Coordinates of C-alpha atoms in Angstrom, one line a residue:
M1 CA 223.9 292.6 -17.9
F2 CA 227.1 290.7 -18.5
T3 CA 227.0 286.8 -17.7
R4 CA 228.3 283.6 -18.8
P5 CA 226.7 280.2 -19.3
G6 CA 226.0 278.2 -16.2
C7 CA 226.1 281.0 -13.9
G8 CA 223.8 280.8 -11.0
L9 CA 224.0 284.1 -9.7
C10 CA 223.3 285.6 -13.5
E11 CA 220.1 283.3 -13.6
E12 CA 218.9 284.6 -10.2
L13 CA 219.9 288.3 -11.1
Q14 CA 217.8 287.7 -14.6
A15 CA 215.1 286.4 -12.7
E16 CA 215.1 289.5 -9.9
L17 CA 215.1 291.7 -13.3
E18 CA 211.9 290.3 -14.5
P19 CA 209.4 292.4 -12.8
W20 CA 211.4 295.7 -13.5
L21 CA 211.5 295.0 -17.2
S22 CA 207.7 294.4 -17.4
G23 CA 207.0 297.6 -15.3
E24 CA 209.4 300.0 -17.0
N25 CA 209.4 299.4 -20.9
L26 CA 213.1 298.1 -20.2
D27 CA 214.9 295.9 -22.4
L28 CA 217.5 293.6 -21.2
E29 CA 220.5 292.7 -22.9
L30 CA 222.7 289.9 -21.7
V31 CA 226.5 289.9 -22.9
D32 CA 228.5 286.4 -22.8
I33 CA 231.6 287.1 -21.5
S34 CA 232.8 283.9 -22.4
E35 CA 232.7 284.9 -26.0
D36 CA 235.2 288.1 -25.4
P37 CA 238.4 287.9 -23.8
D38 CA 238.8 291.4 -23.2
L39 CA 235.5 291.2 -21.5
Q40 CA 236.7 288.1 -19.6
A41 CA 240.1 289.9 -18.5
R42 CA 237.7 292.7 -17.2
F43 CA 235.0 290.9 -15.5
G44 CA 236.8 287.4 -14.7
H45 CA 234.6 286.0 -12.1
R46 CA 233.1 289.1 -11.1
I47 CA 229.5 288.4 -12.8
P48 CA 226.8 289.3 -13.0
V49 CA 227.5 292.8 -13.6
L50 CA 224.4 295.0 -14.5
F51 CA 224.8 298.3 -16.4
V52 CA 222.1 300.9 -16.8
D53 CA 222.6 303.5 -19.5
G54 CA 226.3 302.5 -19.7
E55 CA 227.1 302.7 -16.0
E56 CA 227.9 300.2 -13.9
L57 CA 225.0 299.7 -11.6
C58 CA 225.5 296.6 -9.3
F59 CA 227.1 293.0 -9.5
G60 CA 226.5 289.7 -8.0
K61 CA 223.2 290.7 -6.4
L62 CA 220.4 293.0 -7.6
D63 CA 220.3 296.5 -5.7
C64 CA 216.8 297.4 -5.8
D65 CA 217.3 300.8 -4.2
L66 CA 220.2 302.0 -6.8
L67 CA 218.2 300.5 -9.8
Q68 CA 215.0 302.5 -8.6
E69 CA 217.1 305.7 -8.2
S70 CA 218.6 304.8 -11.5
L71 CA 215.4 304.5 -13.2
A72 CA 214.0 307.4 -11.6
I73 CA 216.7 309.9 -13.1
R74 CA 216.6 308.5 -16.6
P75 CA 215.8 311.4 -19.2

């Protein structure tokens, strides 16, 4: 998940992901875009952005349907 410190939406998305993480044996990697000028240029204020297996899944708010679908088709 691409994030930045003090981002309320990022904190909300991370909290919404907690049940998914414990039930699916998944890991959540938080990437602070404020530490990388390229990521800042790429995402700007369009955070949080959630990626699953290298594919952008959603940004701003968790799309539970897309997440469930994405996890169902994982190898």
